[in-house]
Coordinates of C-alpha atoms and ligand atoms in Angstrom, one line a residue:
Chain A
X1292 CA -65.3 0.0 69.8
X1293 CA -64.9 0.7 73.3
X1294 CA -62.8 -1.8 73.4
X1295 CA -60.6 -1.4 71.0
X1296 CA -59.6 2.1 72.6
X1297 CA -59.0 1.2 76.1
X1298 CA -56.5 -1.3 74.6
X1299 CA -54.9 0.9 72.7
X1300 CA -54.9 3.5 75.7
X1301 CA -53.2 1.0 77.9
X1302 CA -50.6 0.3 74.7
X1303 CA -49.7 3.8 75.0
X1304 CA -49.6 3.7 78.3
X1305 CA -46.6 1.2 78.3
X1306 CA -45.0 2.7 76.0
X1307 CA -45.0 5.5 77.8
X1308 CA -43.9 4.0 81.1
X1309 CA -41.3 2.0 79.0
X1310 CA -39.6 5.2 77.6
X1311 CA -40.3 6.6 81.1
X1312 CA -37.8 3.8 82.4
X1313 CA -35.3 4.7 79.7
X1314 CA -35.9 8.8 80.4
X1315 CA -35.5 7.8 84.9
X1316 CA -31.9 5.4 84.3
X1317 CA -30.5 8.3 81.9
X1318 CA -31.4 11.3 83.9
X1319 CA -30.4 9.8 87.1
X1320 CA -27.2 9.1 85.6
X1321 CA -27.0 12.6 84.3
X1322 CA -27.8 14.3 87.9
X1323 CA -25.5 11.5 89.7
X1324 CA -23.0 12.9 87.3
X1325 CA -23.9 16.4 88.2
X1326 CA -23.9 16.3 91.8
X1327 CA -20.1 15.1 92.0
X1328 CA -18.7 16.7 88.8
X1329 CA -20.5 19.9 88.1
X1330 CA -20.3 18.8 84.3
X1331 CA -23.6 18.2 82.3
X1332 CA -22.5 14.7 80.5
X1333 CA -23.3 15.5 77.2
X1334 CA -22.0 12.4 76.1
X1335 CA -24.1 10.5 77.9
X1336 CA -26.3 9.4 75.1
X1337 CA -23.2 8.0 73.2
X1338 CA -22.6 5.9 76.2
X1339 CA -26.1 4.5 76.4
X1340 CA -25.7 3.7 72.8
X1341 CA -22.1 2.0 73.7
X1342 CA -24.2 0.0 76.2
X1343 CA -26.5 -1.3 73.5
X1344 CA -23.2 -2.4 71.3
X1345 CA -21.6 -4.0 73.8
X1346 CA -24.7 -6.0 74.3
X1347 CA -24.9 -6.9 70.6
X1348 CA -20.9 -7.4 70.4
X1349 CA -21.1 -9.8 73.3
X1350 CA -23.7 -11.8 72.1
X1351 CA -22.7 -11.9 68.5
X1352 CA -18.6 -12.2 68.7
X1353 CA -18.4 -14.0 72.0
X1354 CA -21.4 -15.6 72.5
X1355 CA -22.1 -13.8 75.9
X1356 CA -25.9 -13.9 76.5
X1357 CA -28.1 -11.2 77.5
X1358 CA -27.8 -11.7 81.3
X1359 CA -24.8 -11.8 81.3
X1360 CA -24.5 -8.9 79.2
X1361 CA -26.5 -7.1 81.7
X1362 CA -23.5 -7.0 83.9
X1363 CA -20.4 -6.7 81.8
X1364 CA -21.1 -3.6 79.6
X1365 CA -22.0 -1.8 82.4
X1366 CA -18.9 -2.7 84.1
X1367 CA -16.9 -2.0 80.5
X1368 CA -18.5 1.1 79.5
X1369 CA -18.5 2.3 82.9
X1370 CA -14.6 1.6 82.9
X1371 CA -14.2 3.5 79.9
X1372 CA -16.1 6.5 81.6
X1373 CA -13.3 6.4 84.5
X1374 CA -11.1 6.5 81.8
X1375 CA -12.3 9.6 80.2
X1376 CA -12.3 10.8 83.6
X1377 CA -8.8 10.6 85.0
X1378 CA -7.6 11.7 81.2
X1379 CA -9.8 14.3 80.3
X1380 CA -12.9 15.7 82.9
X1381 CA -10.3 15.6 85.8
X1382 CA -8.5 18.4 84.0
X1383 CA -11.9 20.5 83.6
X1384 CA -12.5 20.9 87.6
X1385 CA -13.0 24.2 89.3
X1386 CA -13.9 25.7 85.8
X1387 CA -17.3 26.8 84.6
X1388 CA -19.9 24.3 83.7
X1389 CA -19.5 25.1 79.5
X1390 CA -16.2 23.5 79.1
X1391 CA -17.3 19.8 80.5
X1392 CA -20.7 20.7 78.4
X1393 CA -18.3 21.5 75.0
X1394 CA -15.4 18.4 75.4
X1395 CA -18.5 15.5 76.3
X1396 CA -20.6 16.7 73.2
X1397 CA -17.3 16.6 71.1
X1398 CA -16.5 13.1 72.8
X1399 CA -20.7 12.3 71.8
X1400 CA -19.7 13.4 68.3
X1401 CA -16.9 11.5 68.0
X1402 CA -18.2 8.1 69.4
X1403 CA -21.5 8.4 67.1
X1404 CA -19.2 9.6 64.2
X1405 CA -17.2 6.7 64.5
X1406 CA -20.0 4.1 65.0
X1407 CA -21.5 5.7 62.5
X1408 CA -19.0 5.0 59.9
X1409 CA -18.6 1.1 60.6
X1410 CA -22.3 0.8 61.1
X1411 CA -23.8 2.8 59.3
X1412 CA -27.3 4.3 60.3
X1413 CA -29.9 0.8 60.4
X1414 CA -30.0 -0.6 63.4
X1415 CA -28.7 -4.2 64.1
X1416 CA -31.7 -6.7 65.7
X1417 CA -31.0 -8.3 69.0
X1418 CA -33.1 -10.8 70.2
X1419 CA -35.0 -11.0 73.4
X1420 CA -33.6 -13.3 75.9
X1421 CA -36.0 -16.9 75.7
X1422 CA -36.7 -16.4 78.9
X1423 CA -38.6 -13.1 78.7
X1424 CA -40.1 -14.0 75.3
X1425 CA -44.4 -14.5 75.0
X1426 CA -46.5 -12.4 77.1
X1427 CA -49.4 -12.3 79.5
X1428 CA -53.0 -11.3 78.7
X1429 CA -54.5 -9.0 81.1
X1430 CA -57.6 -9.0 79.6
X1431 CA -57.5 -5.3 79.0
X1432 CA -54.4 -5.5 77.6
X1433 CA -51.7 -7.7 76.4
X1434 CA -48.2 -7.7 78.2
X1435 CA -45.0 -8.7 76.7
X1436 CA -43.0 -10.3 79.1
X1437 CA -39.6 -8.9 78.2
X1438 CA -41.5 -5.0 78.7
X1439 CA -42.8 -5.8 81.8
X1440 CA -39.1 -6.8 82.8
X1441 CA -37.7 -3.4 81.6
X1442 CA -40.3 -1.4 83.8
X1443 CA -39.7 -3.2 87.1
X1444 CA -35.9 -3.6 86.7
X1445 CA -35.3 -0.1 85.6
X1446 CA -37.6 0.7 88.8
X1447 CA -35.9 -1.2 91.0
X1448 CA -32.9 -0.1 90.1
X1449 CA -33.5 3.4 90.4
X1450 CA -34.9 2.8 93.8
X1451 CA -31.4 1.0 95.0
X1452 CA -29.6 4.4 93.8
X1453 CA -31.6 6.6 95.4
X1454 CA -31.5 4.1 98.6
X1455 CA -27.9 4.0 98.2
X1456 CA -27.1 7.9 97.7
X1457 CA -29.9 8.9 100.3
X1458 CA -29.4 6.5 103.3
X1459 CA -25.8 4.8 103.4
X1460 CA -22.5 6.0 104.8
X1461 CA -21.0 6.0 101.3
X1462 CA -23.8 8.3 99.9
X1463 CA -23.4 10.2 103.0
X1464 CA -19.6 10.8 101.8
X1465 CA -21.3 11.5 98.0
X1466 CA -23.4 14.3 99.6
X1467 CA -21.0 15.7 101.6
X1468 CA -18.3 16.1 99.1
X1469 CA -21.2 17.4 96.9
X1470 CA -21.2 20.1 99.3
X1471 CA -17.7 21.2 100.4
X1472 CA -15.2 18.4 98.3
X1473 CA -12.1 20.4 100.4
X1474 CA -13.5 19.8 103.5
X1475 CA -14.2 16.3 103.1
X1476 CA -11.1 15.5 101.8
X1477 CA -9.2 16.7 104.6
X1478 CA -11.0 14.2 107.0
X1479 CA -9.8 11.7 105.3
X1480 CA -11.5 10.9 102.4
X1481 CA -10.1 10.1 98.4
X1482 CA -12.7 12.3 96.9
X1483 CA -10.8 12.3 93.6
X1484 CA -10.7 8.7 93.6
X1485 CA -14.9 8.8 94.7
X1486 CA -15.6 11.6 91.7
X1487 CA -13.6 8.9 89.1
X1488 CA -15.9 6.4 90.5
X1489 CA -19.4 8.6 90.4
X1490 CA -18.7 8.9 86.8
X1491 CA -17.9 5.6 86.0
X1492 CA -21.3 4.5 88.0
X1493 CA -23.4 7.3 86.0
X1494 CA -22.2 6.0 82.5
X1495 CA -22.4 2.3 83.9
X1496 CA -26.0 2.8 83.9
X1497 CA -26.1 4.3 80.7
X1498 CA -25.3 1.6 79.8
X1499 CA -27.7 -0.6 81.5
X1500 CA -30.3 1.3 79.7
X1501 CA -28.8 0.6 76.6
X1502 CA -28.3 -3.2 77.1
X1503 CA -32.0 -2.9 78.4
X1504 CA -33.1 -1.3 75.1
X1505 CA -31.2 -3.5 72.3
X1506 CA -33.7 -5.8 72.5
X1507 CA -36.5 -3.2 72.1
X1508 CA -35.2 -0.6 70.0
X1509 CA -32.8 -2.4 67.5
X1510 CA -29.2 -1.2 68.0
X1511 CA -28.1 2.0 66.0
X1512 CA -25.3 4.8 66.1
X1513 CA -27.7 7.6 66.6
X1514 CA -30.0 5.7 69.2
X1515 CA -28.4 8.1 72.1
X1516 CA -28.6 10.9 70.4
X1517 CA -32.2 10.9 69.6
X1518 CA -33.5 9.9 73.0
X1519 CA -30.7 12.4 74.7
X1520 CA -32.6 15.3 73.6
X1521 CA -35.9 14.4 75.8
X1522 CA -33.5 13.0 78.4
X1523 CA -32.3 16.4 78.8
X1524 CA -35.7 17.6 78.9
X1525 CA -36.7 15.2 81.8
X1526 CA -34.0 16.8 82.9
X1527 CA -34.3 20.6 83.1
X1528 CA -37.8 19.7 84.2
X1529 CA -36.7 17.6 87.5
X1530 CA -34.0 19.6 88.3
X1531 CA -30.3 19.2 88.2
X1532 CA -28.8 16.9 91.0
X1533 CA -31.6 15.9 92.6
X1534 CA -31.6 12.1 92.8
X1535 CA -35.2 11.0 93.5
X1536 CA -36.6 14.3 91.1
X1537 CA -35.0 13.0 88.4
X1538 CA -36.7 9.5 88.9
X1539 CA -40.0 10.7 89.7
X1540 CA -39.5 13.0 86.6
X1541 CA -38.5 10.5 84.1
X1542 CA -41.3 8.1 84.7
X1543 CA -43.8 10.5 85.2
X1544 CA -42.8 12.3 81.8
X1545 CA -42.6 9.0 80.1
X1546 CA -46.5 8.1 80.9
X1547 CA -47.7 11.9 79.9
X1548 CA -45.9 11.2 77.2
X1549 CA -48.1 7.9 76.1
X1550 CA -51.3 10.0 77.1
X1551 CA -50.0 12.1 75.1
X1552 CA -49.9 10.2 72.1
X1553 CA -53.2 8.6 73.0
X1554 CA -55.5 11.2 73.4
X1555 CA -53.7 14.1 70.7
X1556 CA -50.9 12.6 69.1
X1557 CA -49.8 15.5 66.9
X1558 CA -48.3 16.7 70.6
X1559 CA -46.4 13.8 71.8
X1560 CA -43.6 14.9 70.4
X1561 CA -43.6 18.1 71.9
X1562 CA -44.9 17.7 75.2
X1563 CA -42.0 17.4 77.0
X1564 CA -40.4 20.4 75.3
X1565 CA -43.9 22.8 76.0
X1566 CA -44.0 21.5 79.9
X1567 CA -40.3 22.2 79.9
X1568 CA -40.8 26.1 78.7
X1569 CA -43.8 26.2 81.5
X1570 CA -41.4 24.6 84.0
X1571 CA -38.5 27.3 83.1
X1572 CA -40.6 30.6 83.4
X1573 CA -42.6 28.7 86.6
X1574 CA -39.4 27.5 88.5
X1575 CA -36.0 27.7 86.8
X1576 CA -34.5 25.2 89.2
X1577 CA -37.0 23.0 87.8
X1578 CA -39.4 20.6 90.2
X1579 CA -37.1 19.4 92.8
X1580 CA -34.5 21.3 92.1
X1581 CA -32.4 23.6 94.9
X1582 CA -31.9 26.8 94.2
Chain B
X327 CA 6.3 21.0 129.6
X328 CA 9.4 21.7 127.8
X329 CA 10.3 17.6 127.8
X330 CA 7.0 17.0 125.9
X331 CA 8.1 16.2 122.3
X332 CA 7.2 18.6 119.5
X333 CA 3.8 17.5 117.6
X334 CA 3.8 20.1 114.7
X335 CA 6.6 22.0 113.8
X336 CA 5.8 24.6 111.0
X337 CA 9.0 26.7 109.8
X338 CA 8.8 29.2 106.6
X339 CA 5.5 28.2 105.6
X340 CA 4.1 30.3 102.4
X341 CA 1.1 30.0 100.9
X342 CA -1.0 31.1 97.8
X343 CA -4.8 31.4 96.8
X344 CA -4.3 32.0 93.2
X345 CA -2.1 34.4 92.5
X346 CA -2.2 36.2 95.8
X347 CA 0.9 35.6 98.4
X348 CA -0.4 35.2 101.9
X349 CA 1.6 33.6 104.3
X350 CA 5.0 34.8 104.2
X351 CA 7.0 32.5 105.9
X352 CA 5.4 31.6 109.6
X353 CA 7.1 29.9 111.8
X354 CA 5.7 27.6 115.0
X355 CA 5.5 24.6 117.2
X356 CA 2.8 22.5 118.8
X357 CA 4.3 20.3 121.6
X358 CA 2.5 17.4 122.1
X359 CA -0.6 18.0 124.8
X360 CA -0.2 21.6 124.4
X361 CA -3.0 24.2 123.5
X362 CA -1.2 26.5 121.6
X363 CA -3.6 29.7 120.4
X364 CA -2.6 31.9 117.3
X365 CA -3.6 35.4 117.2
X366 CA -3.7 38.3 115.0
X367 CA -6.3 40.6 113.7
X368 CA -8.3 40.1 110.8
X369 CA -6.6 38.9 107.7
X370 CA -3.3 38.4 109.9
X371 CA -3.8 34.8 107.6
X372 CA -4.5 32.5 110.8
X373 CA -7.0 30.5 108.9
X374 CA -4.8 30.4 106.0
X375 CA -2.2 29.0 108.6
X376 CA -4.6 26.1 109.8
X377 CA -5.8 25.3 105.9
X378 CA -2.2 24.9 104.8
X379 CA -0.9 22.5 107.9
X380 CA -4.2 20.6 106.5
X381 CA -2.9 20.8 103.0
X382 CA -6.5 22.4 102.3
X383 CA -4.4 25.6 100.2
X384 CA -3.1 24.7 96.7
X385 CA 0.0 25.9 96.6
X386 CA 2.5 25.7 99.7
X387 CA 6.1 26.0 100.6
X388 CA 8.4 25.3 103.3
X389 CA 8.2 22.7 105.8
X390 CA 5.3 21.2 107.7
X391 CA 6.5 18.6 109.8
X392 CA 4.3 16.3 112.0
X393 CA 5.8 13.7 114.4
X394 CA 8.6 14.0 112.7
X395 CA 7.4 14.0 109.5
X396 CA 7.3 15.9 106.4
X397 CA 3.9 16.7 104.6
X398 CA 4.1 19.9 102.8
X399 CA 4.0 17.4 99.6
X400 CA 0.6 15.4 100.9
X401 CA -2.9 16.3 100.2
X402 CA -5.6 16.9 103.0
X403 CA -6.7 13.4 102.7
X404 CA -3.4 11.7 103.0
X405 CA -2.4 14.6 106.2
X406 CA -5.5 13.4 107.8
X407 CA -5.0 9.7 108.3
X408 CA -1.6 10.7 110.2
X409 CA -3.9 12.5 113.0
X410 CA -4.7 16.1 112.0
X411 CA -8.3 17.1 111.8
X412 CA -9.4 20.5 111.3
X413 CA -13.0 22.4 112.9
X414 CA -13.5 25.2 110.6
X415 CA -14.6 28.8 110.9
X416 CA -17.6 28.3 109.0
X417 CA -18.1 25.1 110.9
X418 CA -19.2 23.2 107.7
X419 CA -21.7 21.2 108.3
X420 CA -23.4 19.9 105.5
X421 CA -27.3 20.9 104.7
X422 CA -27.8 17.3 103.0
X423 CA -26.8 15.9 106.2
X424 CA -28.3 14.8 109.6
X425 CA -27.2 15.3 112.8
X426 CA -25.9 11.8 113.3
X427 CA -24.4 11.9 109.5
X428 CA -22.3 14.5 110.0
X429 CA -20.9 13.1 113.3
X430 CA -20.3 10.0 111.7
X431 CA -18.8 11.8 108.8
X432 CA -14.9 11.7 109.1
X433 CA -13.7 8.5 108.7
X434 CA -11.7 6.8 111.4
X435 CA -7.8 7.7 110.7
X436 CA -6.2 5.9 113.6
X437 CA -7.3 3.6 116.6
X438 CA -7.9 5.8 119.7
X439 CA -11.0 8.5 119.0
X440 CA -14.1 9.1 121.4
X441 CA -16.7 6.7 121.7
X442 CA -20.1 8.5 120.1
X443 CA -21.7 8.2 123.4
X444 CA -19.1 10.4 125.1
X445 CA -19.4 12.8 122.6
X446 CA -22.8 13.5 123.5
X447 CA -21.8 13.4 127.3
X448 CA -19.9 16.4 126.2
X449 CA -22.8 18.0 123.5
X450 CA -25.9 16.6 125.2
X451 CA -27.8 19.0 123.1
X452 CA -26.4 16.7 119.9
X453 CA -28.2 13.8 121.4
X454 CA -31.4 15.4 121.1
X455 CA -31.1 16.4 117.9
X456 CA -29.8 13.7 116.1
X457 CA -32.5 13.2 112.7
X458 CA -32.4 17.2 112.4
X459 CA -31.0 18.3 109.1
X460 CA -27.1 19.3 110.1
X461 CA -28.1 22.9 109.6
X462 CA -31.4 23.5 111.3
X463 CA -29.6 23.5 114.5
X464 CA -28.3 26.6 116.6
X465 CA -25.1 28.1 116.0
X466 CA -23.8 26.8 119.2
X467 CA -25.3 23.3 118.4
X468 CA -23.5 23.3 114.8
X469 CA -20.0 24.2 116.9
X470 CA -20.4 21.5 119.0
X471 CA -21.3 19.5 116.2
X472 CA -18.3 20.3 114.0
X473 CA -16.2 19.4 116.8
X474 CA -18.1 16.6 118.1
X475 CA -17.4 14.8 115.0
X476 CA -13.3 14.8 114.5
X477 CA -13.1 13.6 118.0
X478 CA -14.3 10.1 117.2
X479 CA -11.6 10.1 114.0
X480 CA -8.7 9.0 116.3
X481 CA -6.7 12.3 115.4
X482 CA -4.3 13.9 117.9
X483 CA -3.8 17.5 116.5
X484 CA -7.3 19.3 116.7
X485 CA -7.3 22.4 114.8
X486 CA -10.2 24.8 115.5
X487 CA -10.5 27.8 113.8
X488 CA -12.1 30.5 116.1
X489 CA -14.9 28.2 117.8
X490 CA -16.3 30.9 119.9
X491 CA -17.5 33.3 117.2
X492 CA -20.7 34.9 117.0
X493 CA -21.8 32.7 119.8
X494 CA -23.5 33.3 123.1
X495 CA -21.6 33.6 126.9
X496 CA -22.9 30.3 128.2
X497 CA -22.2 28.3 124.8
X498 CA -18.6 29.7 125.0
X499 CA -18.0 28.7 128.7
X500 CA -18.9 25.4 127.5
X501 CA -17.0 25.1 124.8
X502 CA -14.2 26.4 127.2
X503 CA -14.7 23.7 129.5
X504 CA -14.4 21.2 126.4
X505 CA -10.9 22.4 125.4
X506 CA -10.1 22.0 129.1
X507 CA -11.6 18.5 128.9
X508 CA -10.0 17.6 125.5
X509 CA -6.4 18.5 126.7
X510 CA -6.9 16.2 130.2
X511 CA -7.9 13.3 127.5
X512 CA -4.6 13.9 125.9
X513 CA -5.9 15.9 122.6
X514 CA -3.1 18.6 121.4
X515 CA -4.8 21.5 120.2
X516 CA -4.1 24.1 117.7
X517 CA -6.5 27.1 118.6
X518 CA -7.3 30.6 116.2
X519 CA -9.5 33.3 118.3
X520 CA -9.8 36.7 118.3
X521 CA -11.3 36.7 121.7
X522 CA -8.2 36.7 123.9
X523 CA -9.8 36.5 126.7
X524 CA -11.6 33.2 126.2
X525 CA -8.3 32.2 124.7
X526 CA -6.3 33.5 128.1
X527 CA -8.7 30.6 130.4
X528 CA -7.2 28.0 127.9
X529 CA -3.9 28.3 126.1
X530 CA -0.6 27.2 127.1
X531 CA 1.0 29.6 124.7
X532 CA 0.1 32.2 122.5
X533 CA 1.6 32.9 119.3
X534 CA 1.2 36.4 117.2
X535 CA 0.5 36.9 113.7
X536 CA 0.5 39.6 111.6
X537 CA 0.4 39.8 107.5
X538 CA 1.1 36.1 107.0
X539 CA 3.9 36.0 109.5
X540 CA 4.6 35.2 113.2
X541 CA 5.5 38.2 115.2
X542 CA 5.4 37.7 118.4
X543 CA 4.9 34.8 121.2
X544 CA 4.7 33.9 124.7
X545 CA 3.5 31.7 127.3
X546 CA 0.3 32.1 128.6
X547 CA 2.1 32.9 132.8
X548 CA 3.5 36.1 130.8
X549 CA -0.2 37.4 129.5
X550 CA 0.2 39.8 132.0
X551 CA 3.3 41.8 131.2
X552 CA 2.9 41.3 127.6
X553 CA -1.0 43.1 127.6
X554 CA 0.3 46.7 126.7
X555 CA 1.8 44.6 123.6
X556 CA -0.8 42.6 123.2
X557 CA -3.4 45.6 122.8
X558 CA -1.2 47.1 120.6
X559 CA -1.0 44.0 118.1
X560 CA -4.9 43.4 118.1
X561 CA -5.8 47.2 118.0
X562 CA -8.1 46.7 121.1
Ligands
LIG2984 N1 -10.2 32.2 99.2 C1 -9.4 33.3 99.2 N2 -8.9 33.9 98.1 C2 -8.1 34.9 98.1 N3 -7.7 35.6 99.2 C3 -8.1 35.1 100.4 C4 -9.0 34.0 100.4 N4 -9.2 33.7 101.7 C5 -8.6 34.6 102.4 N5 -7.9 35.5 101.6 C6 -7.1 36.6 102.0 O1 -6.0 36.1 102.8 C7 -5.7 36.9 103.9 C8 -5.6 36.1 105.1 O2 -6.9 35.6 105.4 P1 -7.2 34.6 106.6 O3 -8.6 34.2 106.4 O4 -6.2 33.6 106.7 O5 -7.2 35.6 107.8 P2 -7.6 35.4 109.3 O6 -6.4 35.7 110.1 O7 -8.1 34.0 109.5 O8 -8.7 36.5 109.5 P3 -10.1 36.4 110.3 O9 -9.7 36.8 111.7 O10 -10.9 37.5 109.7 O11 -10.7 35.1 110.2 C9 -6.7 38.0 103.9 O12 -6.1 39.1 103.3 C10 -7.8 37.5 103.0 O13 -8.4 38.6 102.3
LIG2985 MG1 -10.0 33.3 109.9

C-alpha cells in the first residue's frame, strides 16, 4: 500500500516537473519577448502549437524526423515571428502595452481558427523518436526515457538563455537597449534589427516546446491555448521580464502543481490561479519582478 | 586654427518632440580638434542640439553635415559608425549593467579609440569598481564612466552634454583636465555647460543659444570683453 502511493507520488511528480518544463520554455519566451518589445505575446500559445505542426508536418509530408525537427520549426516558426514583426508589432512601438496585447490575441485567434478548421479539434499522434522509446526503472518509480529527455533539455536550455542574456556581450546589448533603446542605438547599434530578432528567438522557442510536446501531448489546434492560460499564470507570478524568475517560476509551479494533484487533486487545477491572487495582493511585480 | 578643416557643420537645424517646435534653425561649426562649448540658459534647446546631430530626435530638418557629409536623413546608429558619440546629461548608464559592461558597451565604429587600460589611467576610480552594478557608483564615477566608454569606440566628435553638473569641485577639475587631455590626443569636442566658468579653462569657442537658435558667438581670447553680454544672455 505504501507502495503503491510513493509511486504514484513520484508519477505526479514528473508530471509535474514535465509541465514545469513546458510552463519555464513558454514563459521565458514570453518575458524575453517582454523585455525588448514591451508587448505581452498573446499569441504565443498559437505559436507553440505551430511548433507542434511543424513537427508533425515534417515528419509526415517530408519525412523529416524528430531531431531534425528539433531544429527546423524553431528556425521556421521563429522566422514567421520576425515576419509578424517587421509587418505588424514594429508599427505598435512607443504605444501602450493593450494594443500589442489586442493584435497578438487576434493573430492567436486567427492561427487556432484556421487550424481549427482543417484539423479539426482531435489531436494527431506523433510518435516518440526510437531512440528515446522504453524507460528506466528506478525502483521507486518507472522513468520514460523520452520524459526524462524533455526535463533535462528544456533545463538546459533554459539555463543557455539565461547564460546567454545574463553574461555575454550580446545580452549585455539586450539589457541595455532594454533600458534606454535611443541611447544604444546612437552608439552604434541596430536595435531595430536586435528587437526583430528577440522576437523571432522568443517564438523559436515556442516552438521548441511544442516540437518537445507532440510526442507527449498528441498534436491539436487548441493545445496553445489551453496551456497559455497557466503559462500566463507562471507568469504574473514570476514577474514580467525577468529572465531567470521566469525559469525558476515555471518549474517550480509545475512540481506544486503535481503535489498538487497528488495530495488534493480537486485543487490542481486551481493552484496556480489561488497562488497567483496571493502573489498579486503580496507583490504586484510578482517574485522577481522590478518594480 | 582657422586652416583646421571643419568637422561638423550644422546650418538651419529644426527639430521636433512631437508636436512641439524646438530648434528653430541653429546654425554652427566644429573644426576639427576644436572644443567648441554651447551655451544658453535652461531650455535654450542645447541638449536638443546635441540629440539631433546624433539623429536621437524624430523629426529634423536642415543640414547636418559631418566631414563633409550629409546625415540629417541617417538614424543614431548609422551617424555613429561615421565617429560621433554622444555622453549624455543623465549619463545613462544602465542599472542591469556592470562597470566593465557599460565600458565595453558601445561598439567599436572606426579603428583608432583608447585602449581600456588608458581609460582607467584617466578614471582610476573605474578600475576599482569594475563588478559594481553601473549605478551603485558616485555621481562623479558614473561621469567618468559615461565618458570613459565612447572613448574606446574610435569616434572623433565627442559630444558631452553638461558633464560637470551636480558634481563636486575636485571631480570637475578632473574632468577638466580630461577635456584638456582628450583635445592633446586629437579628440574634437562638442561641449554643453551652464557653468561658464569651467567652460572658460576649456573651450576654444563659445557659441550662444537662446530659444532653439544661435545668438551669439565668440572665441574663447574675447571672454573678456564679451562678459557684460555674456551675463546678460545667461541671467547671472
Ligand atoms: N522630451 C521632450 N518632449 C517635449 N519637450 C521637450 C522634451 N525635452 C525637452 N523639451 C523642451 O525642449 C526645450 C529645449 O530643451 P533642452 O533640453 O534642449 O534645453 P537645454 O538647453 O538642454 O536646457 P538645460 O540647460 O535645462 O539642460 C525646452 O523647452 C524643453 O521643455
Ligand atoms: Mg540640457
Amino acid at each position: 500500500m505504501f507502495n503503491i502511493s510513493t509511486q504514484a507520488l513520484f508519477a505526479q511528480l514528473l508530471v509535474g516537473l514535465i509541465n514545469g518544463s513546458f510552463y519555464a520554455l513558454l514563459s521565458l519566451g514570453l518575458a524575453v519577448i517582454f523585455g525588448m518589445l514591451n508587448i505581452i505575446n498573446f499569441a504565443h500559445g498559437a505559436l507553440y502549437m505551430m511548433g507542434a505542426f511543424c513537427a508533425y508536418f515534417l515528419l509526415n509530408v517530408l519525412g523529416i524526423n524528430y531531431w531534425m525537427a528539433l531544429i527546423l520549426a524553431p528556425l521556421l516558426i521563429g522566422f514567421l515571428g520576425v515576419v509578424l514583426e517587421r509587418t505588424m508589432l514594429q508599427r505598435l512601438a512607443g504605444l501602450d502595452h493593450l494594443y500589442g496585447l489586442l493584435l497578438t490575441f487576434g493573430l492567436a485567434l486567427i492561427i487556432q481558427g484556421l487550424f481549427q478548421n482543417y484539423f479539426g479539434s482531435s489531436g494527431l499522434p506523433y510518435a516518440i523518436p526510437q531512440q528515446l522509446t522504453g524507460g528506466q526503472n528506478l525502483g521507486f518509480m518507472f522513468l520514460p526515457n523520452y520524459r526524462a529527455w524533455v526535463v533535462i533539455f528544456s533545463l538546459t536550455i533554459c539555463l543557455a538563455t539565461w547564460f546567454a542574456i545574463e553574461k555575454t556581450k550580446l545580452g549585455a546589448y539586450l539589457r541595455a537597449a532594454t533600458e534606454n533603446p535611443t541611447l544604444v542605438r546612437a552608439f552604434g547599434v541596430n536595435v531595430p534589427r536586435m528587437i526583430t530578432l528577440t522576437y523571432g528567438f522568443g517564438v523559436g522557442l515556442a516552438a521548441l516546446a511544442g516540437v518537445l510536446s507532440a510526442p507527449i501531448n498528441q498534436v491539436r489546434p487548441l493545445m496553445g491555448a489551453d496551456l497559455i492560460i497557466v503559462v500566463f499564470a507562471v507568469v504574473v507570478i514570476g514577474g514580467m521580464g525577468s529572465i531567470m524568475g521566469s525559469i525558476v517560476t515555471g518549474f517550480a509551479l509545475g512540481i506544486l502543481e503535481g503535489l498538487t494533484k497528488y495530495f488534493y487533486p480537486e485543487a490542481s487545477n486551481t493552484v496556480v490561479f489561488v497562488i497567483m491572487a496571493i502573489v498579486l495582493m503580496v507583490k504586484p511585480n510578482g517574485l522577481f519582478g522590478r518594480a | 586654427m582657422d586652416e583646421a578643416r571643419v568637422l561638423l557643420e550644422v546650418k538651419d537645424l529644426q527639430a521636433w518632440y512631437g508636436e512641439s517646435h524646438i530648434l528653430h534653425g541653429v546654425d554652427f561649426r566644429v573644426r576639427e580638434g576644436e572644443v567648441v562649448t554651447l551655451l544658453g540658459r535652461n531650455g535654450a534647446g542645447k541638449t536638443t542640439t546635441l540629440k539631433s546631430v546624433m539623429g536621437m530626435i524624430g523629426k529634423r530638418t536642415g543640414s547636418v553635415q559631418f566631414d563633409g557629409q550629409q546625415t540629417i536623413g541617417m538614424t543614431s546608429d548609422r551617424i555613429a559608425h561615421l565617429g560621433l558619440a554622444i555622453c549624455p546629461e543623465e549619463r545613462g548608464i544602465f542599472a542591469s549593467l556592470n562597470v566593465m559592461e557599460n565600458l565595453m558597451l558601445p561598439p567599436q565604429v572606426r579603428p583608432g579609440g583608447l585602449p581600456v587600460e588608458q581609460i582607467f589611467e584617466l578614471f582610476p576610480n573605474l578600475k576599482e569598481r569594475i563588478s559594481s552594478q553601473g549605478t551603485k557608483l558616485s555621481g562623479g564615477e558614473q561621469q567618468m564612466l559615461a565618458i570613459g566608454r565612447i572613448l574606446r569606440t574610435g569616434a572623433r566628435l565627442l559630444m558631452l552634454d553638461e558633464p560637470t553638473e551636480g558634481l563636486a569641485p575636485v571631480i570637475i577639475q578632473q574632468i577638466g583636465r580630461t577635456i584638456a587631455r582628450l583635445k592633446q590626443e586629437g579628440f574634437t569636442i562638442l561641449l554643453v555647460e551652464q557653468n561658464f566658468r569651467f567652460a572658460s579653462t576649456v573651450a576654444d569657442r563659445f557659441y550662444v543659444m537662446e530659444h532653439g537658435r544661435v545668438i551669439d558667438a565668440f572665441a574663447n581670447a574675447d571672454l573678456d570683453a564679451n562678459m557684460g553680454k555674456l551675463h546678460e544672455y545667461l541671467g547671472v
